[in-house]
Coordinates of C-alpha atoms in Angstrom, one line a residue:
M1 CA 144.6 88.6 62.7
N2 CA 145.5 85.2 61.3
R3 CA 143.7 83.8 58.2
N4 CA 145.7 81.1 57.5
L5 CA 143.3 78.6 59.1
P6 CA 139.5 78.6 58.8
N7 CA 137.4 80.3 61.4
I8 CA 136.5 77.6 64.1
T9 CA 133.2 79.1 64.2
S10 CA 130.6 78.1 61.7
G11 CA 127.4 80.1 60.6
K12 CA 125.5 82.4 63.2
S13 CA 122.0 82.5 64.2
K14 CA 119.8 85.3 65.4
F15 CA 119.9 84.3 69.0
N16 CA 123.3 82.3 70.0
V17 CA 123.0 80.6 73.2
Y18 CA 126.6 79.7 73.0
E19 CA 127.9 83.3 72.9
L20 CA 125.2 84.4 75.4
N21 CA 126.5 81.8 77.8
L22 CA 130.2 82.9 77.5
L23 CA 129.3 86.8 77.8
I24 CA 127.0 85.8 81.0
I25 CA 129.6 83.7 82.8
L26 CA 132.6 85.8 81.8
A27 CA 131.3 89.2 82.0
G28 CA 127.7 89.1 83.5
Y29 CA 128.5 89.3 87.3
P30 CA 130.1 93.0 87.3
I31 CA 126.9 94.1 85.5
V32 CA 124.5 93.0 88.3
S33 CA 126.7 93.8 90.9
F34 CA 125.7 97.1 91.0
L35 CA 122.0 96.3 91.3
P36 CA 122.1 95.7 95.2
D37 CA 123.5 99.2 95.9
F38 CA 120.9 100.6 93.5
Y39 CA 118.0 99.2 95.1
N40 CA 119.7 99.2 98.7
V41 CA 119.2 95.4 99.1
D42 CA 121.5 92.7 100.4
S43 CA 123.7 91.7 97.6
R44 CA 122.9 87.9 97.7
I45 CA 119.1 88.7 97.0
I46 CA 120.3 89.6 93.5
T47 CA 123.7 87.7 93.1
I48 CA 122.4 84.3 94.0
P49 CA 119.4 84.4 91.4
F50 CA 122.0 85.7 88.7
R51 CA 124.3 82.8 89.6
A52 CA 121.3 80.3 89.2
F53 CA 120.3 82.0 85.9
A54 CA 124.1 81.5 84.8
L55 CA 123.9 78.0 85.8
L56 CA 120.7 77.2 84.0
L57 CA 121.9 79.0 80.9
S58 CA 125.1 76.9 80.7
M59 CA 123.0 73.8 81.2
L60 CA 120.8 75.0 78.2
A61 CA 124.0 75.3 76.1
I62 CA 125.0 72.0 77.1
F63 CA 121.6 70.2 76.3
M64 CA 121.3 72.4 72.9
G65 CA 125.0 71.5 71.8
T66 CA 124.4 68.0 72.7
N67 CA 121.2 67.4 70.7
N68 CA 122.5 69.3 67.7
N69 CA 125.8 67.5 67.7
M70 CA 127.8 70.5 68.3
S71 CA 130.2 68.7 70.4
F72 CA 133.6 67.1 68.6
K73 CA 135.8 64.5 69.6
K74 CA 137.8 65.6 72.6
S75 CA 141.5 65.2 73.1
V76 CA 143.1 63.7 75.9
L77 CA 144.0 67.1 77.6
T78 CA 140.2 67.9 77.4
K79 CA 139.3 64.7 79.0
F80 CA 142.3 65.1 81.5
L81 CA 140.8 68.5 82.6
I82 CA 137.3 67.0 83.0
V83 CA 138.7 63.9 85.0
F84 CA 140.8 66.3 87.3
Y85 CA 137.9 68.3 88.3
I86 CA 135.5 65.3 88.8
L87 CA 138.4 64.1 91.3
Y88 CA 138.5 67.3 92.8
L89 CA 134.7 67.2 93.3
L90 CA 134.7 63.9 94.8
K91 CA 137.3 65.2 96.9
V92 CA 134.9 68.3 98.2
F93 CA 132.0 66.0 98.7
Y94 CA 134.1 63.3 100.7
N95 CA 135.4 65.9 102.8
L96 CA 132.0 67.6 103.6
A97 CA 130.2 64.4 104.2
F98 CA 132.9 62.6 106.2
G99 CA 135.5 65.2 107.6
P100 CA 137.9 65.8 108.8
D101 CA 135.9 68.4 110.6
V102 CA 136.9 71.8 110.3
N103 CA 135.6 75.5 111.0
Y104 CA 134.2 76.0 107.5
A105 CA 134.4 79.8 106.3
L106 CA 131.2 79.3 104.4
P107 CA 127.9 77.0 104.7
K108 CA 128.6 73.6 103.2
E109 CA 126.3 73.8 100.5
E110 CA 128.0 77.1 99.2
Y111 CA 130.9 74.9 98.6
V112 CA 128.8 72.3 96.5
F113 CA 127.1 75.2 94.5
W114 CA 130.2 77.0 93.7
S115 CA 132.8 74.0 92.6
L116 CA 129.6 72.2 91.0
G117 CA 127.2 74.9 89.8
V118 CA 129.6 77.9 89.3
C119 CA 132.7 76.2 88.1
F120 CA 132.3 72.6 86.7
I121 CA 129.1 72.9 84.6
P122 CA 130.0 76.4 83.1
M123 CA 133.2 74.6 82.3
L124 CA 131.7 71.9 80.4
S125 CA 129.5 74.5 78.5
A126 CA 132.8 76.1 77.2
T127 CA 133.4 73.1 75.2
F128 CA 130.6 74.1 72.7
I129 CA 132.2 76.8 70.6
R130 CA 131.5 75.7 67.1
K131 CA 129.3 78.7 66.5
V132 CA 131.0 81.0 68.6
D133 CA 132.4 84.1 67.0
F134 CA 135.3 85.1 69.5
V135 CA 135.8 88.5 67.9
S136 CA 132.2 89.5 68.5
V137 CA 132.3 87.9 72.2
S138 CA 135.4 90.1 72.9
Q139 CA 134.1 93.2 71.2
K140 CA 130.9 92.8 73.6
M141 CA 133.0 92.0 76.7
I142 CA 135.2 95.3 76.2
Y143 CA 132.1 97.6 76.0
I144 CA 130.6 96.0 79.1
F145 CA 133.8 96.3 80.9
F146 CA 134.1 99.7 80.0
A147 CA 130.7 100.9 80.7
V148 CA 131.0 99.0 84.2
L149 CA 134.1 100.7 85.1
I150 CA 132.9 104.2 84.0
V151 CA 129.7 103.7 86.1
S152 CA 131.9 102.4 89.1
I153 CA 133.9 105.9 89.2
F154 CA 130.7 107.7 89.1
N155 CA 129.0 105.4 91.7
N156 CA 131.8 105.9 94.4
K157 CA 132.6 109.3 95.8
E158 CA 136.2 107.8 96.8
A159 CA 137.0 107.2 93.3
L160 CA 136.3 110.6 92.2
K161 CA 138.7 112.3 95.0
S162 CA 142.1 113.5 93.5
T163 CA 143.9 111.2 96.2
I164 CA 142.3 107.9 97.2
D165 CA 143.7 106.9 100.7
T166 CA 142.2 103.3 101.0
R167 CA 141.5 100.1 99.1
L168 CA 138.5 100.6 96.9
D169 CA 135.8 98.4 96.3
A170 CA 133.5 98.6 93.0
N171 CA 130.5 98.2 95.3
S172 CA 129.1 96.1 97.8
A173 CA 129.4 92.7 95.7
L174 CA 132.5 93.5 93.9
N175 CA 135.7 93.8 96.3
S176 CA 138.8 95.4 95.5
I177 CA 140.8 92.6 94.3
T178 CA 138.0 91.7 91.7
Y179 CA 137.6 95.6 90.9
G180 CA 141.4 95.8 90.0
H181 CA 141.4 92.9 88.2
L182 CA 138.4 94.1 86.0
G183 CA 140.6 96.9 85.2
V184 CA 143.4 94.5 84.1
T185 CA 141.1 92.6 81.9
L186 CA 140.0 96.0 80.1
C187 CA 143.8 96.9 79.5
L188 CA 144.2 93.2 78.1
L189 CA 141.3 93.5 75.7
S190 CA 142.4 96.8 74.7
V191 CA 145.9 95.1 73.6
Y192 CA 144.3 92.8 71.9
F193 CA 141.9 95.0 69.6
L194 CA 144.9 97.5 69.1
Q195 CA 146.6 94.9 67.4
L196 CA 143.5 94.8 64.9
N197 CA 144.0 98.5 63.9
K198 CA 140.4 99.5 64.6
N199 CA 139.4 102.1 66.3
R200 CA 142.7 102.9 68.0
L201 CA 141.4 106.0 70.0
F202 CA 138.8 104.1 71.9
Y203 CA 141.1 101.1 72.8
I204 CA 143.7 103.6 73.8
L205 CA 141.1 105.3 76.2
S206 CA 139.9 102.0 77.4
F207 CA 143.3 100.9 78.3
V208 CA 143.9 104.0 80.1
L209 CA 140.6 103.4 82.2
G210 CA 141.7 100.0 82.7
A211 CA 145.1 100.8 84.2
Y212 CA 143.6 103.8 86.3
I213 CA 141.0 101.2 88.0
T214 CA 144.0 98.7 88.7
L215 CA 145.7 101.7 90.4
I216 CA 142.7 103.0 92.5
S217 CA 141.6 99.5 93.7
G218 CA 144.6 99.5 95.9
S219 CA 145.2 95.4 95.4
R220 CA 148.6 94.2 94.6
S221 CA 147.8 91.3 92.4
P222 CA 146.0 93.4 89.9
V223 CA 149.0 95.4 89.4
F224 CA 151.4 92.6 89.3
A225 CA 149.0 90.8 86.8
L226 CA 148.9 93.7 84.3
V227 CA 152.6 94.1 84.4
L228 CA 153.3 90.5 84.0
C229 CA 150.8 90.0 81.1
L230 CA 152.4 92.7 79.2
I231 CA 155.8 91.3 79.5
F232 CA 154.5 88.0 78.7
V233 CA 152.8 89.3 75.4
A234 CA 156.0 91.1 74.6
L235 CA 158.3 88.2 75.1
V236 CA 155.7 86.0 73.2
K237 CA 155.3 88.0 70.0
R238 CA 158.9 89.5 70.2
N239 CA 157.5 92.6 68.3
K240 CA 160.6 95.0 68.5
W241 CA 158.2 98.0 69.1
V242 CA 156.4 96.4 71.8
I243 CA 159.7 95.2 73.6
G244 CA 161.3 98.5 72.7
G245 CA 158.5 100.4 74.5
L246 CA 158.6 98.2 77.7
I247 CA 162.5 98.8 77.8
T248 CA 162.0 102.4 77.3
F249 CA 159.2 102.7 79.8
G250 CA 161.3 100.7 82.3
I251 CA 164.2 102.9 81.8
V252 CA 162.1 106.1 82.4
I253 CA 160.5 104.9 85.4
V254 CA 164.1 103.6 87.0
S255 CA 165.5 106.9 86.4
S256 CA 162.8 109.1 87.4
F257 CA 161.6 106.7 90.4
T258 CA 160.8 109.3 92.8
I259 CA 158.8 111.3 90.3
F260 CA 156.7 107.9 89.2
I261 CA 156.1 107.0 93.2
S262 CA 155.0 110.4 93.7
F263 CA 152.4 110.3 90.8
I264 CA 151.2 107.1 91.8
Q265 CA 150.9 108.3 95.4
K266 CA 148.6 111.3 94.1
I267 CA 146.2 108.8 92.8
N268 CA 146.3 106.1 95.7
P269 CA 148.8 106.0 98.2
I270 CA 147.9 102.9 99.5
I271 CA 149.1 101.0 96.6
V272 CA 152.6 102.4 97.1
E273 CA 152.5 101.2 100.7
R274 CA 151.5 97.9 99.8
L275 CA 153.8 97.4 97.1
T276 CA 157.0 98.5 99.1
T277 CA 156.3 96.8 102.2
L278 CA 155.4 93.4 100.5
V279 CA 158.2 91.6 102.5
T280 CA 157.6 93.0 106.0
D281 CA 154.1 94.2 106.3
K282 CA 151.8 91.9 108.5
E283 CA 149.4 90.8 105.8
Q284 CA 152.2 89.2 103.9
S285 CA 153.4 87.3 107.1
Q286 CA 149.8 85.9 107.3
R287 CA 149.7 84.9 103.8
N288 CA 153.2 83.0 104.4
K289 CA 151.5 81.3 107.4
I290 CA 148.6 80.0 105.4
F291 CA 151.0 78.7 102.8
S292 CA 153.0 77.0 105.6
D293 CA 150.0 75.4 107.3
A294 CA 148.8 74.2 103.6
I295 CA 152.0 72.3 103.2
D296 CA 151.7 70.8 106.6
D297 CA 148.5 69.3 105.6
F298 CA 150.1 68.1 102.3
M299 CA 152.9 66.5 104.3
Q300 CA 150.4 64.7 106.5
Y301 CA 148.7 63.0 103.7
P302 CA 151.1 63.6 100.7
V303 CA 149.4 60.7 98.6
T304 CA 145.7 61.5 98.7
G305 CA 145.6 64.9 100.3
K306 CA 144.0 66.0 103.5
H307 CA 141.4 68.5 102.8
F308 CA 140.3 70.8 100.1
L309 CA 140.4 73.5 102.8
L310 CA 143.0 74.3 105.5
S311 CA 142.3 72.1 108.4
H312 CA 144.4 73.9 111.2
G313 CA 146.2 77.0 111.8
F314 CA 145.5 80.6 111.2
G315 CA 143.5 80.0 108.4
E316 CA 141.6 77.1 109.4
G317 CA 138.3 76.5 107.3
F318 CA 139.7 78.8 104.3
Y319 CA 141.6 78.2 101.1
P320 CA 145.3 78.6 101.0
H321 CA 145.0 81.3 98.2
N322 CA 147.5 79.7 95.7
L323 CA 145.9 77.3 93.2
I324 CA 149.2 74.9 93.1
I325 CA 149.5 74.9 96.8
E326 CA 145.9 73.9 97.1
A327 CA 146.1 71.2 94.4
F328 CA 148.6 69.5 96.3
M329 CA 147.1 70.1 99.7
A330 CA 143.6 68.7 98.6
L331 CA 144.7 66.0 96.2
G332 CA 148.2 64.9 97.2
L333 CA 151.2 64.5 94.9
I334 CA 149.6 62.9 92.1
G335 CA 146.6 65.5 91.9
G336 CA 149.2 68.3 92.3
C337 CA 151.4 67.0 89.6
F338 CA 148.2 66.5 87.3
F339 CA 147.2 70.1 87.9
L340 CA 150.5 71.3 87.2
Y341 CA 150.8 69.4 84.0
L342 CA 147.4 71.1 83.1
V343 CA 148.6 74.6 83.9
F344 CA 151.8 74.0 81.7
V345 CA 149.8 72.8 78.4
A346 CA 147.5 75.7 78.8
L347 CA 150.5 78.2 79.1
K348 CA 151.9 76.4 75.8
F349 CA 148.8 76.7 74.2
C350 CA 148.8 80.5 75.2
I351 CA 152.1 81.1 73.6
K352 CA 151.1 79.4 70.3
F353 CA 147.7 81.2 70.1
L354 CA 149.4 84.6 70.8
K355 CA 152.3 84.0 68.3
K356 CA 149.8 83.6 65.4
N357 CA 147.4 86.4 66.8
Y358 CA 144.1 84.4 66.0
S359 CA 141.0 85.7 66.6
F360 CA 140.6 83.9 69.8
S361 CA 143.8 85.1 71.1
W362 CA 142.2 87.2 73.9
V363 CA 141.5 83.9 75.8
S364 CA 145.3 83.2 76.1
L365 CA 145.8 86.8 77.7
L366 CA 142.9 86.6 80.0
F367 CA 143.8 82.9 81.1
V368 CA 147.4 84.3 81.9
Q369 CA 145.5 87.0 84.0
S370 CA 143.4 84.4 85.9
L371 CA 146.3 82.3 86.7
I372 CA 148.4 85.0 88.3
L373 CA 145.1 86.0 90.4
G374 CA 144.8 82.3 91.2
M375 CA 148.2 82.0 92.4
A376 CA 147.6 85.3 94.7
S377 CA 144.2 84.9 95.9
G378 CA 142.5 82.0 94.1
S379 CA 140.8 78.9 95.1
L380 CA 140.1 75.7 93.2
W381 CA 136.3 75.5 94.2
G382 CA 135.6 79.1 93.3
S383 CA 137.9 80.2 90.3
Q384 CA 135.3 80.3 87.6
V385 CA 136.8 82.4 85.0
F386 CA 140.0 80.2 85.5
W387 CA 138.6 76.9 84.6
I388 CA 136.3 78.2 81.8
L389 CA 139.3 79.9 80.0
M390 CA 141.3 76.5 80.6
M391 CA 138.6 74.8 78.9
L392 CA 138.3 77.0 76.0
L393 CA 142.1 76.9 75.5
F394 CA 141.8 73.2 75.2
S395 CA 138.6 73.0 73.1
I396 CA 139.9 75.4 70.7
Y397 CA 143.0 73.3 70.4
D398 CA 140.6 70.2 69.7
R399 CA 138.8 72.2 67.1
Q400 CA 141.7 73.6 65.4
T401 CA 143.1 70.0 65.3
I402 CA 140.2 68.8 63.4
L403 CA 140.2 71.5 60.8
Q404 CA 144.0 71.2 60.4
R405 CA 143.3 67.5 59.3
K406 CA 140.5 68.3 57.2
I407 CA 142.5 70.8 55.4
G408 CA 145.3 68.1 55.2
L409 CA 142.8 65.5 53.6
N410 CA 141.4 67.9 51.3
N411 CA 144.7 68.8 49.8
K412 CA 145.3 65.3 49.5
I413 CA 142.0 64.6 47.6
L414 CA 142.9 67.6 45.5
Q415 CA 146.5 66.5 44.7
T416 CA 145.1 63.0 43.7
T417 CA 142.6 64.4 41.5
D418 CA 145.3 66.5 39.9
I419 CA 147.4 63.3 39.1

C-alpha cells in the first residue's frame, strides 16, 4: 500500500456514520435479500423498508457532514457529476409528468424513488469521506460478501448439486445477474487484499468462492466482468508475475479448451451454452433490437433526447440495458458526450489509483466492474453502485489534491525556515 501520501481519512470515532453509510449502500442489500425467504413473505415487505433506511442513513451522513464542516472544496469534475445527474433527474420528472406516454414497466413513483432516493442522495453522501477508513470498509465488505455467498450455497438446493443446469438466483430478491456479480466483487476484493500480503489463505479461498458463484449463476456479464477486470489490473500494474500468470493460464486454456469446457459444463452447462451461442441466440437478438430502438429514439431527438425509457418497439417502457446508449437516448448528443467524459475521467482515475496501490484502490476495481455491468444490464436510474463509486473516485481525487497542496505548502514553509 502506498504510504507516500497521508491517509485521506482522519481520526475515527466509536460510531462512524460515514463508514456505516458506505457499507449499507454498497453491501447491505445482499444481507437483507435472504430475509423474505426466511420469513416466507413477499420480498418488497423487507426490501422497501431497507431502501428507506439506507436513504435516511445517507441523509443523516449528509446532514452531519455539512454541520460538522466535513465537506471540502469540490473540483469541477465532482460538480459536473452532480450537474449531469440533476439534468437527468429533470428529464425523468419531465417525462413522467408530460410524456411522451409509454407503457411503463414499473409504477411512475418507483422511477422517482430509485433515481432520487436510491441513486442521487446516496451518491451525494459519498462526498463525505474525511473520516472513512477505506481498508476497514473493504475488510468488512469482503467478510459480508463471503458470509452471504456461503449462506446462498446452503440456502439453495440447486447450488449444492454436482451439475447445475439452470440460471441460478441467490434468492427471491437477488436475481442471477446480481448473484454472479456478487461473486465477481468477492474475487476483486480478494485480489485487492492479496496485494497486502495478509492472511493469503483466506483471500485465496474467497477468490475461489467468488469464481464459483460467478459460474453457477449462469449469467454471462459476471464472467466477462471478472475476466476483463483481471486483465485490466494486470495491464495497469504491469506486474510481470500477474501478466505471466494470465498468459500461462490463457495458453493452458487454449491448448486444452475441450478439457476446460468439460470442466465448466460439470459445474453449470448453461453458462457454456450462453457463452458459445452469444452471437446467434434469441436473447442476444432481442438485446440488439433494444439497442436499435434506443438509437432510433436518439435519432428522433438528437439534441435533447426523447425519453429516459424506450418509447417504442420490443422493449417499450424498459431501459436499453446499456448506460452509454441510454445517456444519448435520454439526454441527446450533449448529455451523452457529457456522460462519456465523466466515464473517461473516472477510468483515468482508476488507472492512477491502481498504479499507486493506495488504500482505496479497491474502489477502482469495483467501479470497472460496475461499468461493465452497466454496459450489459444497467440503467441510469437504477445503477446505485455505479454512481456511488464514481462519486467516491472524484471525491478521493478532490481530497488527494487538497492534501498534496498542503504538503507542497508545508515543504515551502520548511525550506523558507531553513534559509
